[in-house]
XYZ file of C-alpha atoms in Angstrom:
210
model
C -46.798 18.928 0.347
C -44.451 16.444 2.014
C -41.038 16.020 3.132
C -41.375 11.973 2.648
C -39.488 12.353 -0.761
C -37.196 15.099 0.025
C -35.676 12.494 2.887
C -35.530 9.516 0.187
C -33.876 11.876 -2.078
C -31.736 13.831 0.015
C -30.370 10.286 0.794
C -29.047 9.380 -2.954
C -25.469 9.909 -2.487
C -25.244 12.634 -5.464
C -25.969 16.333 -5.723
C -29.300 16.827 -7.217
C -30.782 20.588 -7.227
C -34.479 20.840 -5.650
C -37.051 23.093 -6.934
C -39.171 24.065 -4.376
C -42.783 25.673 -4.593
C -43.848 28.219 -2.672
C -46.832 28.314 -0.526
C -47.478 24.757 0.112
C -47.630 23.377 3.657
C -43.903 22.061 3.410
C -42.215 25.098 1.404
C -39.605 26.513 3.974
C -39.620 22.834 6.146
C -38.323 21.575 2.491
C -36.052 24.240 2.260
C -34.222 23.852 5.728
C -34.002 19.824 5.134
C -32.003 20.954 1.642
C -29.988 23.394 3.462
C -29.109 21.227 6.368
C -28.096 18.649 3.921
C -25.770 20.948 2.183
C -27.916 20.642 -0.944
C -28.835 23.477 -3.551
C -32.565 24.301 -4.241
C -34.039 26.716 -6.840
C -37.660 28.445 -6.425
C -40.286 26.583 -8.387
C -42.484 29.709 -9.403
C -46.220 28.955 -10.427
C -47.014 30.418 -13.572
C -50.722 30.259 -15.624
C -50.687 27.363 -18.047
C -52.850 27.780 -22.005
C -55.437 25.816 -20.274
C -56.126 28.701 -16.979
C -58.025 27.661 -15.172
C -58.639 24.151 -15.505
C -55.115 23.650 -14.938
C -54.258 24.580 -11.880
C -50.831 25.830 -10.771
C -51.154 26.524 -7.438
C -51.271 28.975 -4.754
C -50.205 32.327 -5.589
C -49.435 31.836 -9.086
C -48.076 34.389 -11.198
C -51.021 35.422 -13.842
C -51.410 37.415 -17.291
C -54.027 39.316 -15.252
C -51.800 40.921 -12.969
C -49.901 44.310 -13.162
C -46.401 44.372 -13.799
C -46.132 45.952 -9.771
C -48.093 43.093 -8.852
C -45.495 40.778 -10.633
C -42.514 42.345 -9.487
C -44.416 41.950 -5.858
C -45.178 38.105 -6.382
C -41.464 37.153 -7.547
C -39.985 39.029 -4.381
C -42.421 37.133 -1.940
C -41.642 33.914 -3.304
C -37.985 34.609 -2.728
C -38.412 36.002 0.983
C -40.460 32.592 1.501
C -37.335 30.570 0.120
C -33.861 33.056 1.123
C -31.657 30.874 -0.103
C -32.558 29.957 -3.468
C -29.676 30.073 -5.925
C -32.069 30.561 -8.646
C -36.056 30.286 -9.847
C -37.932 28.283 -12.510
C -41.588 28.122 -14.027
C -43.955 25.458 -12.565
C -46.509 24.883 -15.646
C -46.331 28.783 -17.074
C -46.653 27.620 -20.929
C -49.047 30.816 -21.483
C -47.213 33.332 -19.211
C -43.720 32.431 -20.511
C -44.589 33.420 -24.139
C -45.005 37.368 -22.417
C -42.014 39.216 -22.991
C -43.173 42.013 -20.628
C -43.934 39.577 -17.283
C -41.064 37.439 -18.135
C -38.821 40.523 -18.320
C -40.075 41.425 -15.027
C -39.321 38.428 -13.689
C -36.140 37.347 -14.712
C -35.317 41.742 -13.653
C -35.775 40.776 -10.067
C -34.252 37.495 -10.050
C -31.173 39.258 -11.461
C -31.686 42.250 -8.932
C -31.283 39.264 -6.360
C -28.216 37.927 -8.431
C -30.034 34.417 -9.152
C -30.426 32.968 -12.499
C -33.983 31.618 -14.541
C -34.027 28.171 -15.069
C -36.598 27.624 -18.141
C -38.327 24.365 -17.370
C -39.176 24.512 -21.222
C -43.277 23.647 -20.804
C -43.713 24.909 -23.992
C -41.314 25.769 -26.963
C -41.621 29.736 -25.974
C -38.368 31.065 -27.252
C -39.126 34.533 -24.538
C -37.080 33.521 -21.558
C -33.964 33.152 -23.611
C -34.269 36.468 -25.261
C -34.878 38.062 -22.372
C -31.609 36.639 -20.826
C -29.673 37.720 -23.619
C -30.662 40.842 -24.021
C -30.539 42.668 -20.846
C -27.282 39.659 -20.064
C -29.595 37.394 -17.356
C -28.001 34.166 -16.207
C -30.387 31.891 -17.543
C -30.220 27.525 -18.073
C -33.187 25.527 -19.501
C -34.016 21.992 -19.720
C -32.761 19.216 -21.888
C -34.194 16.239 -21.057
C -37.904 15.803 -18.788
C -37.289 12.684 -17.173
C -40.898 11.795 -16.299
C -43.263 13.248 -19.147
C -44.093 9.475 -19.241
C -44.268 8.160 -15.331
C -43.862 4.674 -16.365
C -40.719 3.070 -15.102
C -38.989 2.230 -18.094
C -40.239 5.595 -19.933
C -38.301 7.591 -16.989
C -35.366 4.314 -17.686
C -34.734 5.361 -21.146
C -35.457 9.404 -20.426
C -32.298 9.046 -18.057
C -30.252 7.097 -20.718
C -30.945 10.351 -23.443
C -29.740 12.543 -21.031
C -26.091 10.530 -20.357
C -26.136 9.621 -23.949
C -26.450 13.719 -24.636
C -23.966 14.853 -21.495
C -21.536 12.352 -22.845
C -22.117 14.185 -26.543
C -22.513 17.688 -25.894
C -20.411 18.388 -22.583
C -23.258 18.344 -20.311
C -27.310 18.050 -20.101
C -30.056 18.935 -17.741
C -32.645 16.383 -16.976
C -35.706 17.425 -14.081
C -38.264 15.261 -12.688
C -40.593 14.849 -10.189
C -40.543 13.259 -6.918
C -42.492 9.820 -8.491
C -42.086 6.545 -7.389
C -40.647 5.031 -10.688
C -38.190 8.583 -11.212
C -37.106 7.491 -7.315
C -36.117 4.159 -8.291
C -34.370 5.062 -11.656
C -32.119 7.495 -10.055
C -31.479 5.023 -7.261
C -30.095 2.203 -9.364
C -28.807 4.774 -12.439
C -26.894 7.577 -9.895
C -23.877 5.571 -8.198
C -22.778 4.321 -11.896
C -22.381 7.464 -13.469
C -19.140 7.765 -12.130
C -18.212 4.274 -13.415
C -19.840 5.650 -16.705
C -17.687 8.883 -17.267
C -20.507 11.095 -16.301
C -20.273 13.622 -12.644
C -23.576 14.380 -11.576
C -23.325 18.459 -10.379
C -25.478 20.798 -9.071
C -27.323 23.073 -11.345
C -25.452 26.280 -11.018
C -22.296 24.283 -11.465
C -23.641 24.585 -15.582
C -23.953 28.260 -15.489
C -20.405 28.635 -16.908
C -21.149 26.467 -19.717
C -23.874 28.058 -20.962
């Protein structure tokens, strides 16, 4: 709904990958500002939360109402909106992620277009996984959520796990959102990692390690 933030973060001097929703008033203006920056962004697909309605996801979502043509339709327009994704997660989706038959859908046309799922992990569904390694999907899913709690030093200590667990395990994924308080932890916490031992990459940089 703004390209304010993409500016301030496209200005950090480390990759970060952007996931961008569709249909928004700054979707494909997002997208070119990414693109232009040589920067890697990954479709941000609405999907319905448990708590449908009241939650809202946003335009377009994908729903547990819809036909699996009507699915298969949805995933291809968000990826004609946003070309050059590299690969899509779920925005919200706890509810739709636990169905095996959407989420097979949807991880068969992100494959068809040779991009991978990125589980955002909104709930502890174990579907998008299974899916992956059944049918042999790329797939990644979050490690650490940065900003559950916006305060400052919640997102502080959120961005210490995920070092501490990168430094343990080879590697960790940490999202956020474009906050005020996640701006300012990656812009003092970013130019040390190198100092630290740790190289910031872009997502699909971890598909090989997964």
């Amino acid at each position: 709904n703004s390209l304010e933030w993409v500016d301030r973060l496209l200005a950090l001097p480390q990759p970060l990958t952007y996931s961008i929703l569709p249909a928004v008033p700054f979707t494909r203006e997002t997208a070119e500002h990414v693109r232009a920056a040589g920067g890697e962004y990954i479709v941000h697909m609405p999907m319905q939360p448990f708590d449908f309605p009241r939650e809202n996801p946003g335009p377009d979502p994908l729903l547990l109402s819809q036909g699996m043509e009507a699915t298969a339709r949805r995933v291809r327009e968000y990826l004609a909106e946003l070309p050059n994704a590299v690969g899509a997660s779920n925005h919200m989706g706890s509810a739709y992620t636990y169905d095996m038959d959407r989420m097979q859908v949807v991880q068969t046309v992100l494959a068809e277009h040779h991009l991978f799922f990125f589980n955002s992990k909104t709930s502890a569904t174990p579907v998008p996984e299974q899916v992956a390694r059944q049918w042999g999907y790329r797939y990644l899913e979050r490690d650490v959520f940065l900003d559950h709690d916006p305060s400052e030093g919640a997102v502080e200590r959120a961005f210490q796990q995920a070092v501490r667990q990168a430094r343990h395990a080879g590697h960790a994924i940490a999202i956020g959102h474009p906050h005020p308080e996640t701006f300012r932890v990656l812009e003092r916490n970013l130019p040390r990692l190198a100092r630290e031992g740790v190289r910031l990459v872009p997502l699909s940089a971890l598909l090989s390690k997964r």
